[in-house]
């Protein structure tokens, strides 16, 4: 029997990979309901390894490229790619983004308008990453939990891990050496008047902003990256930047209702890459940073292999 | 080179924002050999503390120059400076009072006012200013012992937009340490600033947003050294006409008897 502490994205992904290998698994989650205390509820849910490469190591591409197929077995995945655009005054940012990334087509304003009619006439060029996809993070975590339970795992809510644990996936609570929080802020909008069907990234020198459609006229916009341990409410400045970005994409967002704002703390190591560590008689999977949905599958596979190979130092 | 009585051997000051990761930031600072790093308080906190990130910076063993980046009023800048002194335990402060949201041009009136308040309170102020000589004098009057004129707007990477003004500043303030702050985009810009006789350059985006920040940090360090050496070596004057670099007198003459063909 393998005991996992933490029933968030990392813990459940590992449980799934262990179950697929025939292990028996118990997951301990301290929250009273699934998905409520996991930082993944503030995620964009982008499966966008090529775009992320702009500011991340090559590993994010190599580990993340299979994530789309992995999630497709578990939860609905929207495979419509990512469209990257920039306001004309920030055209240099688009050039820079293109130089740092791969697997895109340069598209004209006409193609931007064909892909997303809501953006017609607003951007004279863009980059289209057609292999990328997105999912709904809140639904994905619940679907993953259901799958894990279907495969026979027990998920105990309201349960702090007091006894021995094989794998710790408790994020910031694990307090690993060198682990630091990076605050991220986001907002949910409802705007049936604007119809956008794929992830849009709006390049901006101060922060990379993205908008992910959730269906039914609902959009998630994010996200700030601030070196802070505060998970207090969104600040006015951050909200203004995000809402300003939505408005720059389409003035139709002026009519949007702001359904929700939120902030979470992403656990990150100094290289912003996840780590599978062995210490204190257990394994730790941590530091998924802003790449939770993208890198959890590959890291969970690695964790399951290590745990079941019996290879412990 | 002394800044407020502190002896520094590196003439490159490095900012710590916008790097792909803290690990890359650490490597970049190491290869740059910078001894002074700037840290922004405003963007890195939002109510909580940036303790974990600041610990990473402290571990580098550099002197920390906190800044008031993003402050738009005297009061905001003064409050941020006071917070920074408490957190980092240093009287040094890079003072920014931004006057315009788009160009991030300094509000020089607010800057002089804030500099006076802070120096009276015991701070050692590094003011981010324009290349205006009168503003420079007012800042010195307010108690500043260093001036940090811009090369170009923050983050623009345009290089030195007005080298003549910086040259005039050098001539006008021969004994005040001058640091070109903002606008450096490429190593040649940093070298140019040093060749003008500036005492140091402060840059951030040019390194942080390069494809390989560590390699760019090394390039900037080399450029600052080269520019400084070039300034001290007293470069030749420019001329309008070519001057041959090999001697023209005493050349051997090759007549027909040696097989040369002359008409």
Coordinates of C-alpha atoms in Angstrom, one line a residue:
Chain A
X1 CA 0.0 0.0 0.0
X2 CA 1.4 3.4 -1.0
X3 CA 0.3 6.4 1.0
X4 CA 0.4 9.9 -0.7
X5 CA 0.1 13.1 1.3
X6 CA -1.7 15.8 -0.7
X7 CA -4.7 15.3 -2.9
X8 CA -4.0 18.1 -5.3
X9 CA -2.9 18.0 -8.9
X10 CA 0.5 16.4 -8.1
X11 CA -0.8 13.8 -5.6
X12 CA -3.7 12.7 -7.7
X13 CA -1.5 12.4 -10.9
X14 CA 0.9 10.2 -9.0
X15 CA -1.9 8.1 -7.6
X16 CA -3.2 7.6 -11.1
X17 CA 0.2 6.5 -12.4
X18 CA 0.7 4.1 -9.5
X19 CA -2.7 2.6 -9.9
X20 CA -2.0 2.0 -13.6
X21 CA 1.0 0.1 -12.6
X22 CA -1.1 -2.1 -10.3
X23 CA -0.3 -0.5 -6.9
X24 CA -2.8 0.1 -4.1
X25 CA -3.0 3.7 -3.1
X26 CA -4.3 5.9 -0.3
X27 CA -4.4 9.6 -0.7
X28 CA -4.6 11.9 2.3
X29 CA -6.0 15.3 1.7
X30 CA -6.3 17.8 4.6
X31 CA -9.1 19.9 2.9
X32 CA -12.7 19.0 3.5
X33 CA -13.4 18.8 -0.3
X34 CA -11.4 17.9 -3.3
X35 CA -9.8 20.7 -5.3
X36 CA -10.5 23.4 -2.8
X37 CA -7.1 23.9 -1.3
X38 CA -5.1 23.0 -4.3
X39 CA -3.3 26.0 -6.0
X40 CA -4.3 24.4 -9.3
X41 CA -7.7 26.0 -9.0
X42 CA -6.1 29.3 -10.0
X43 CA -4.3 27.8 -13.0
X44 CA -4.9 28.6 -16.6
X45 CA -4.9 24.9 -17.6
X46 CA -2.8 25.6 -20.7
X47 CA -1.0 22.7 -22.2
X48 CA 1.4 25.0 -24.0
X49 CA 5.0 23.7 -23.8
X50 CA 6.2 25.6 -26.9
X51 CA 5.0 28.9 -25.7
X52 CA 6.3 28.3 -22.2
X53 CA 9.7 27.7 -23.6
X54 CA 10.0 31.5 -24.1
X55 CA 11.0 31.8 -20.4
X56 CA 11.5 28.2 -19.3
X57 CA 14.2 25.6 -19.8
X58 CA 14.0 23.1 -22.7
X59 CA 12.9 20.4 -20.2
X60 CA 9.5 22.0 -20.1
X61 CA 9.1 21.1 -23.8
X62 CA 10.5 17.6 -23.5
X63 CA 8.5 16.7 -20.4
X64 CA 5.4 18.6 -21.4
X65 CA 4.8 17.6 -25.0
X66 CA 2.9 14.4 -24.1
X67 CA 0.7 16.1 -21.5
X68 CA -2.1 16.7 -24.0
X69 CA -2.6 13.0 -24.8
X70 CA -2.3 12.1 -21.1
X71 CA -5.1 14.5 -20.0
X72 CA -7.2 13.5 -23.0
X73 CA -7.7 10.1 -21.2
X74 CA -9.1 11.8 -18.1
X75 CA -10.9 15.1 -18.9
X76 CA -12.1 17.1 -22.0
X77 CA -9.1 18.8 -23.7
X78 CA -9.6 21.6 -26.2
X79 CA -7.1 21.1 -29.0
X80 CA -7.3 24.4 -30.8
X81 CA -3.8 25.7 -30.3
X82 CA -2.5 29.0 -28.9
X83 CA -2.6 32.3 -30.7
X84 CA 0.0 34.9 -29.6
X85 CA -0.5 38.5 -30.4
X86 CA 0.9 41.9 -29.4
X87 CA -0.3 45.5 -29.6
X88 CA 1.4 47.3 -32.4
X89 CA 3.5 49.3 -29.9
X90 CA 4.9 46.1 -28.5
X91 CA 5.7 44.5 -31.8
X92 CA 9.3 43.9 -30.7
X93 CA 7.9 41.5 -28.0
X94 CA 6.5 39.4 -30.8
X95 CA 9.8 39.2 -32.6
X96 CA 11.5 38.3 -29.3
X97 CA 8.9 35.6 -28.5
X98 CA 9.3 34.1 -32.0
X99 CA 13.1 33.9 -31.6
X100 CA 12.8 32.0 -28.3
X101 CA 10.2 29.5 -29.3
X102 CA 9.4 26.9 -32.0
X103 CA 6.5 24.9 -33.5
X104 CA 4.5 28.0 -34.6
X105 CA 3.4 29.6 -37.8
X106 CA 3.7 33.3 -38.3
X107 CA 0.2 34.5 -39.3
X108 CA -1.0 37.7 -40.9
X109 CA -3.8 39.8 -39.6
X110 CA -6.2 38.1 -42.0
X111 CA -5.4 34.7 -40.5
X112 CA -5.8 36.0 -37.0
X113 CA -9.2 37.2 -38.0
X114 CA -10.1 33.8 -39.6
X115 CA -8.9 31.9 -36.5
X116 CA -10.6 34.3 -34.0
X117 CA -13.1 36.6 -35.7
X118 CA -13.5 38.5 -32.3
X119 CA -9.9 39.8 -32.9
X120 CA -10.5 40.9 -36.5
X121 CA -8.8 44.2 -37.4
X122 CA -7.0 44.5 -34.1
X123 CA -3.7 42.7 -34.7
X124 CA -1.8 42.8 -37.9
X125 CA 0.3 39.7 -37.1
X126 CA 0.6 36.8 -34.7
X127 CA 2.1 33.5 -33.9
X128 CA 0.0 30.3 -34.1
X129 CA 1.0 27.3 -32.1
X130 CA -1.3 24.7 -33.5
X131 CA -0.2 21.7 -31.4
X132 CA -1.1 23.3 -28.1
X133 CA -4.3 22.8 -26.1
X134 CA -6.0 23.7 -22.8
X135 CA -8.3 22.2 -20.2
X136 CA -10.5 23.3 -17.4
X137 CA -8.3 22.9 -14.3
X138 CA -11.1 22.7 -11.7
X139 CA -13.0 20.1 -13.7
X140 CA -9.7 18.2 -14.5
X141 CA -8.8 17.8 -10.9
X142 CA -12.3 16.4 -10.1
X143 CA -12.2 14.1 -13.2
X144 CA -8.8 12.9 -12.1
X145 CA -10.0 12.2 -8.6
X146 CA -13.0 10.3 -10.0
X147 CA -10.7 8.2 -12.2
X148 CA -8.4 7.5 -9.3
X149 CA -11.3 6.3 -7.1
X150 CA -12.7 4.2 -10.0
X151 CA -9.3 2.5 -10.1
X152 CA -9.6 1.6 -6.5
X153 CA -7.8 4.3 -4.6
X154 CA -9.1 5.6 -1.3
X155 CA -9.1 9.4 -1.0
X156 CA -9.4 10.5 2.7
X157 CA -10.5 14.1 3.1
X158 CA -10.0 16.1 6.3
X159 CA -6.9 14.0 6.8
X160 CA -3.5 15.4 7.8
X161 CA -0.7 12.9 7.2
X162 CA 0.4 12.0 10.7
X163 CA 1.8 8.5 10.1
X164 CA 4.3 7.2 7.6
X165 CA 4.0 8.5 4.1
X166 CA 5.6 7.2 0.9
X167 CA 5.1 10.3 -1.3
X168 CA 4.6 13.9 -0.2
X169 CA 2.8 16.1 -2.7
X170 CA 1.8 18.9 -0.3
X171 CA 3.3 21.8 -2.2
X172 CA 4.3 24.8 -0.1
X173 CA 3.2 22.9 3.0
X174 CA 6.1 20.5 2.5
X175 CA 8.5 23.3 3.3
X176 CA 11.3 21.7 1.2
X177 CA 14.7 23.5 1.3
X178 CA 15.0 26.1 -1.5
X179 CA 11.3 25.9 -2.2
X180 CA 9.8 29.4 -2.6
X181 CA 6.3 30.7 -3.3
X182 CA 5.6 32.7 -6.4
X183 CA 2.3 34.5 -6.2
X184 CA -0.1 34.4 -9.1
X185 CA -3.3 36.4 -9.6
X186 CA -6.1 35.7 -11.9
X187 CA -9.7 36.6 -12.7
X188 CA -12.8 34.9 -14.2
X189 CA -15.0 36.9 -16.6
X190 CA -18.3 36.2 -18.2
X191 CA -18.8 37.9 -21.5
X192 CA -21.1 36.1 -23.9
X193 CA -20.8 39.0 -26.3
X194 CA -17.2 38.0 -27.1
X195 CA -16.6 34.6 -28.7
X196 CA -13.0 33.4 -28.4
X197 CA -12.3 29.7 -28.9
X198 CA -8.7 29.1 -28.0
X199 CA -6.0 30.3 -25.6
X200 CA -4.8 33.8 -26.5
X201 CA -1.5 35.3 -25.2
X202 CA -1.1 39.0 -25.3
X203 CA 2.5 40.0 -25.1
X204 CA 3.4 42.8 -22.9
X205 CA 6.8 44.0 -21.6
X206 CA 5.6 43.9 -17.9
X207 CA 3.9 40.5 -17.7
X208 CA 2.8 37.7 -20.0
X209 CA -1.0 37.8 -20.0
X210 CA -3.2 35.0 -21.3
X211 CA -6.9 34.4 -21.7
X212 CA -8.3 30.9 -21.7
X213 CA -11.9 30.2 -22.7
X214 CA -13.9 28.0 -20.3
X215 CA -17.0 27.7 -22.5
X216 CA -20.4 29.4 -22.1
X217 CA -18.9 32.8 -22.5
X218 CA -16.7 32.4 -19.5
X219 CA -13.0 33.3 -19.6
X220 CA -10.1 33.0 -17.3
X221 CA -7.4 35.7 -17.4
X222 CA -4.0 35.6 -15.7
X223 CA -1.5 35.7 -14.4
X224 CA 0.9 37.7 -12.4
X225 CA 4.3 36.3 -11.2
X226 CA 5.3 38.0 -8.0
X227 CA 8.0 36.9 -5.5
X228 CA 5.8 37.0 -2.5
X229 CA 4.4 34.7 0.2
X230 CA 1.1 36.6 0.4
X231 CA -2.0 34.8 -0.9
X232 CA -4.2 37.7 0.0
X233 CA -6.8 39.1 -2.4
X234 CA -5.8 40.4 -5.9
X235 CA -4.4 43.9 -5.9
X236 CA -5.9 46.8 -7.8
X237 CA -2.7 47.1 -9.9
X238 CA -2.7 43.5 -11.0
X239 CA -6.4 43.4 -11.7
X240 CA -6.1 46.6 -13.8
X241 CA -3.3 45.1 -15.8
X242 CA -5.3 41.9 -16.5
X243 CA -8.5 43.7 -17.2
X244 CA -6.6 46.1 -19.4
X245 CA -5.2 43.2 -21.4
X246 CA -8.7 41.7 -21.9
X247 CA -9.9 45.1 -23.1
X248 CA -6.9 45.4 -25.4
X249 CA -7.8 42.1 -27.0
X250 CA -11.4 43.1 -27.6
X251 CA -13.3 46.2 -26.4
X252 CA -16.3 43.8 -26.2
X253 CA -14.8 42.8 -22.8
X254 CA -16.0 46.2 -21.4
X255 CA -19.3 44.5 -20.9
X256 CA -17.9 41.5 -19.1
X257 CA -19.0 40.6 -15.6
X258 CA -16.1 39.9 -13.2
X259 CA -17.2 36.6 -11.6
X260 CA -14.2 35.9 -9.5
X261 CA -10.7 37.0 -8.7
X262 CA -8.1 34.9 -6.9
X263 CA -4.5 34.5 -5.9
X264 CA -2.5 31.4 -5.2
X265 CA 1.1 30.6 -4.3
X266 CA 3.0 28.4 -6.8
X267 CA 5.7 26.3 -5.2
X268 CA 9.0 26.7 -7.2
X269 CA 12.6 25.7 -6.9
X270 CA 15.4 28.2 -7.9
X271 CA 15.5 26.8 -11.5
X272 CA 11.6 26.9 -11.7
X273 CA 11.7 23.2 -12.6
X274 CA 9.9 20.4 -10.6
X275 CA 11.9 18.0 -8.5
X276 CA 11.4 14.4 -7.3
X277 CA 13.5 14.2 -4.2
X278 CA 14.1 11.5 -1.6
X279 CA 14.5 12.6 2.0
X280 CA 13.3 11.8 5.5
X281 CA 12.4 8.3 4.4
X282 CA 9.9 9.4 1.7
X283 CA 9.7 10.9 -1.7
X284 CA 8.7 14.4 -2.4
X285 CA 7.3 15.7 -5.7
X286 CA 7.2 19.5 -5.6
X287 CA 8.0 22.7 -7.4
X288 CA 5.6 22.4 -10.4
X289 CA 5.6 26.3 -10.5
X290 CA 3.4 27.6 -13.3
X291 CA 3.6 24.2 -15.2
X292 CA 1.3 22.0 -13.0
X293 CA -1.0 20.6 -15.7
X294 CA 1.8 20.5 -18.2
X295 CA 4.4 18.7 -16.2
X296 CA 2.4 16.7 -13.7
X297 CA 1.9 13.7 -16.1
X298 CA 5.7 13.2 -16.8
X299 CA 6.6 13.8 -13.2
X300 CA 4.0 11.4 -11.9
X301 CA 5.3 8.7 -14.3
X302 CA 8.8 9.2 -13.0
X303 CA 7.6 9.2 -9.4
X304 CA 5.6 6.0 -9.9
X305 CA 8.5 4.3 -11.5
X306 CA 10.9 5.2 -8.7
X307 CA 8.4 4.2 -6.0
X308 CA 7.7 0.8 -7.4
X309 CA 11.2 0.0 -8.4
X310 CA 12.0 -0.2 -4.7
X311 CA 15.1 1.9 -5.4
X312 CA 15.6 3.9 -2.3
X313 CA 18.8 5.3 -1.0
Chain B
X1 CA 35.8 53.6 -7.1
X2 CA 33.9 54.9 -4.0
X3 CA 30.2 55.3 -3.5
X4 CA 29.3 56.8 -0.2
X5 CA 32.6 55.8 1.2
X6 CA 32.3 52.1 0.0
X7 CA 35.1 50.9 -2.2
X8 CA 33.9 48.8 -5.1
X9 CA 36.0 47.2 -7.8
X10 CA 33.2 46.3 -10.2
X11 CA 31.6 49.1 -12.3
X12 CA 28.6 47.1 -13.3
X13 CA 25.5 47.2 -11.2
X14 CA 22.8 44.6 -12.0
X15 CA 19.1 44.6 -11.5
X16 CA 17.4 41.4 -10.3
X17 CA 13.9 41.5 -12.0
X18 CA 12.5 39.6 -14.9
X19 CA 15.0 36.7 -15.1
X20 CA 13.6 33.4 -16.3
X21 CA 14.4 31.8 -12.9
X22 CA 16.3 32.7 -9.8
X23 CA 18.9 30.1 -10.7
X24 CA 19.7 31.9 -13.9
X25 CA 19.7 35.2 -12.0
X26 CA 22.3 33.8 -9.6
X27 CA 24.5 32.5 -12.4
X28 CA 24.3 35.8 -14.3
X29 CA 25.3 37.8 -11.2
X30 CA 28.2 35.6 -10.6
X31 CA 29.7 35.8 -14.1
X32 CA 29.0 39.6 -14.2
X33 CA 31.2 40.0 -11.1
X34 CA 28.8 42.7 -10.0
X35 CA 29.1 43.8 -6.4
X36 CA 26.0 45.8 -6.3
X37 CA 22.5 44.4 -7.1
X38 CA 19.3 46.3 -7.1
X39 CA 16.1 44.9 -5.6
X40 CA 12.6 46.2 -6.2
X41 CA 10.4 46.2 -3.2
X42 CA 7.1 47.1 -4.7
X43 CA 6.6 44.4 -7.3
X44 CA 8.0 41.6 -5.3
X45 CA 5.8 41.9 -2.3
X46 CA 2.1 42.8 -2.5
X47 CA 1.3 42.7 1.1
X48 CA 3.3 39.6 2.1
X49 CA 7.0 39.4 2.1
X50 CA 9.4 38.3 -0.6
X51 CA 11.5 36.6 2.1
X52 CA 12.4 33.5 0.1
X53 CA 13.5 35.4 -2.9
X54 CA 15.4 38.0 -0.8
X55 CA 17.2 35.1 0.9
X56 CA 18.4 33.9 -2.5
X57 CA 19.7 37.4 -3.2
X58 CA 21.4 37.8 0.1
X59 CA 23.2 34.5 -0.4
X60 CA 25.0 36.0 -3.4
X61 CA 27.0 38.2 -1.0
X62 CA 26.5 41.3 -3.1
X63 CA 25.8 44.7 -1.7
X64 CA 22.0 45.2 -2.0
X65 CA 20.7 48.5 -3.4
X66 CA 17.0 48.5 -2.9
X67 CA 15.0 50.6 -5.2
X68 CA 11.7 52.5 -5.2
X69 CA 10.7 51.3 -8.7
X70 CA 7.2 52.1 -9.7
X71 CA 6.7 54.8 -7.2
X72 CA 4.8 57.8 -8.6
X73 CA 4.7 60.2 -5.7
X74 CA 7.2 61.5 -3.1
X75 CA 5.2 59.9 -0.3
X76 CA 5.2 56.5 -1.9
X77 CA 8.9 56.6 -2.6
X78 CA 9.8 57.8 0.9
X79 CA 7.6 55.0 2.5
X80 CA 9.1 52.4 0.2
X81 CA 12.6 53.6 1.1
X82 CA 11.9 53.3 4.8
X83 CA 10.5 49.8 4.3
X84 CA 13.6 48.8 2.3
X85 CA 16.0 50.1 5.0
X86 CA 14.2 48.0 7.6
X87 CA 14.2 44.8 5.4
X88 CA 17.7 45.0 4.0
X89 CA 19.4 46.9 6.8
X90 CA 21.1 49.4 4.5
X91 CA 21.0 53.1 4.2
X92 CA 21.5 52.8 0.4
X93 CA 18.4 53.5 -1.7
X94 CA 18.0 53.9 -5.5
X95 CA 15.4 56.6 -5.6
X96 CA 12.9 56.5 -8.5
X97 CA 10.0 58.9 -8.6
X98 CA 8.2 58.2 -11.9
X99 CA 6.5 61.1 -13.6
X100 CA 4.9 59.5 -16.6
X101 CA 3.4 56.1 -16.9
X102 CA 4.3 55.4 -20.5
X103 CA 7.8 56.8 -20.8
X104 CA 8.7 56.1 -17.1
X105 CA 10.4 59.4 -17.2
X106 CA 11.5 60.6 -13.7
X107 CA 9.5 63.4 -12.1
X108 CA 12.5 65.5 -11.3
X109 CA 10.7 67.9 -9.0
X110 CA 9.4 65.0 -6.8
X111 CA 12.8 63.4 -7.1
X112 CA 14.6 66.4 -5.5
X113 CA 12.0 66.7 -2.8
X114 CA 12.1 63.0 -1.9
X115 CA 16.0 63.0 -2.0
X116 CA 16.0 65.9 0.5
X117 CA 13.6 64.1 2.9
X118 CA 15.6 60.8 2.6
X119 CA 19.1 62.3 3.0
X120 CA 17.9 64.3 6.1
X121 CA 16.7 60.9 7.4
X122 CA 20.1 59.4 7.1
X123 CA 19.7 57.6 3.7
X124 CA 22.4 57.5 1.1
X125 CA 20.5 58.2 -2.1
X126 CA 21.2 57.0 -5.6
X127 CA 18.8 59.2 -7.6
X128 CA 17.5 58.0 -11.0
X129 CA 17.5 61.2 -12.9
X130 CA 17.6 62.7 -16.4
X131 CA 20.8 64.2 -17.9
X132 CA 19.7 67.7 -16.9
X133 CA 22.6 69.6 -15.2
X134 CA 20.4 71.9 -13.1
X135 CA 18.5 69.0 -11.7
X136 CA 21.8 67.3 -11.0
X137 CA 22.9 70.3 -9.0
X138 CA 19.6 70.4 -7.0
X139 CA 20.1 66.7 -6.2
X140 CA 23.6 67.4 -4.9
X141 CA 22.2 70.3 -2.9
X142 CA 19.7 67.9 -1.5
X143 CA 22.5 65.8 -0.2
X144 CA 23.0 63.2 -2.9
X145 CA 26.6 62.1 -3.5
X146 CA 25.9 60.0 -6.6
X147 CA 23.9 60.8 -9.7
X148 CA 22.3 58.2 -12.0
X149 CA 21.4 59.8 -15.3
X150 CA 19.3 57.9 -17.8
X151 CA 20.7 56.6 -21.1
X152 CA 17.3 56.1 -22.5
X153 CA 13.8 55.3 -21.1
X154 CA 13.7 52.3 -18.7
X155 CA 13.6 48.9 -20.4
X156 CA 13.8 50.5 -23.9
X157 CA 17.2 49.2 -24.8
X158 CA 17.8 52.2 -27.0
X159 CA 21.4 52.8 -25.7
X160 CA 22.6 56.3 -25.1
X161 CA 20.1 58.7 -26.7
X162 CA 22.0 61.8 -25.8
X163 CA 25.8 61.2 -25.4
X164 CA 26.5 64.9 -25.6
X165 CA 24.4 65.6 -22.5
X166 CA 26.2 62.8 -20.6
X167 CA 29.6 64.2 -21.7
X168 CA 28.5 67.6 -20.4
X169 CA 27.4 66.0 -17.2
X170 CA 30.8 64.4 -16.8
X171 CA 32.5 67.8 -17.4
X172 CA 30.1 69.6 -15.0
X173 CA 30.4 67.1 -12.2
X174 CA 34.0 66.0 -12.4
X175 CA 34.1 64.7 -8.8
X176 CA 30.6 63.2 -8.4
X177 CA 30.2 59.4 -9.2
X178 CA 28.0 59.1 -12.3
X179 CA 26.1 55.9 -13.0
X180 CA 24.2 55.5 -16.3
X181 CA 21.0 53.9 -15.3
X182 CA 18.4 52.7 -17.8
X183 CA 18.4 52.3 -21.5
X184 CA 21.4 50.1 -22.0
X185 CA 20.5 47.4 -24.5
X186 CA 23.8 45.9 -25.8
X187 CA 27.3 45.6 -24.6
X188 CA 28.4 48.4 -27.0
X189 CA 26.0 50.8 -25.2
X190 CA 27.7 49.9 -21.9
X191 CA 31.1 50.4 -23.4
X192 CA 30.1 53.7 -24.8
X193 CA 28.9 55.0 -21.4
X194 CA 32.2 54.0 -19.8
X195 CA 34.2 55.6 -22.6
X196 CA 32.4 58.8 -21.9
X197 CA 33.9 58.6 -18.4
X198 CA 30.9 57.4 -16.5
X199 CA 31.9 55.7 -13.3
X200 CA 29.5 52.7 -13.6
X201 CA 26.5 51.4 -15.5
X202 CA 23.3 50.0 -14.0
X203 CA 21.3 47.6 -16.1
X204 CA 18.7 44.9 -15.8
X205 CA 16.4 44.1 -18.8
X206 CA 19.3 43.9 -21.3
X207 CA 20.6 40.9 -19.3
X208 CA 17.4 39.4 -17.9
X209 CA 15.6 39.4 -21.3
X210 CA 18.5 38.2 -23.4
X211 CA 18.1 34.7 -24.9
X212 CA 21.1 33.6 -22.7
X213 CA 21.2 35.9 -19.7
X214 CA 24.3 34.4 -18.3
X215 CA 26.3 34.9 -21.5
X216 CA 25.0 38.5 -21.8
X217 CA 26.0 39.2 -18.2
X218 CA 29.5 38.1 -19.1
X219 CA 29.4 40.2 -22.2
X220 CA 28.3 43.3 -20.3
X221 CA 31.1 42.8 -17.7
X222 CA 33.6 42.7 -20.5
X223 CA 32.2 45.7 -22.2
X224 CA 32.3 47.8 -19.0
X225 CA 35.9 46.8 -18.4
X226 CA 36.8 47.6 -22.1
X227 CA 35.0 51.0 -22.0
X228 CA 36.7 51.9 -18.7
X229 CA 40.1 51.0 -20.0
X230 CA 39.4 52.9 -23.2
X231 CA 38.5 56.0 -21.3
X232 CA 41.5 55.8 -19.1
X233 CA 43.8 55.1 -22.1
X234 CA 43.0 58.5 -23.6
X235 CA 41.6 57.5 -27.0
X236 CA 42.8 59.2 -30.2
X237 CA 40.8 62.0 -31.7
X238 CA 38.6 61.4 -34.7
X239 CA 39.8 62.8 -38.0
X240 CA 38.0 63.5 -41.3
X241 CA 40.7 62.2 -43.5
X242 CA 42.6 58.9 -43.6
X243 CA 46.1 58.8 -42.1
X244 CA 48.2 55.8 -43.2
X245 CA 49.2 53.7 -40.2
X246 CA 52.4 52.5 -42.0
X247 CA 55.3 55.0 -42.6
X248 CA 55.4 56.6 -46.1
X249 CA 59.0 57.8 -45.9
X250 CA 61.9 55.7 -46.7
X251 CA 60.2 53.1 -48.8
X252 CA 62.4 51.0 -51.0
X253 CA 62.1 52.0 -54.7
X254 CA 61.7 49.3 -57.3
X255 CA 62.9 50.5 -60.7
X256 CA 62.9 48.7 -64.1
X257 CA 66.3 47.1 -63.3
X258 CA 64.5 45.1 -60.6
X259 CA 61.8 43.9 -62.9
X260 CA 59.3 46.5 -61.9
X261 CA 57.3 48.0 -64.8
X262 CA 57.3 51.8 -64.9
X263 CA 56.0 53.9 -67.8

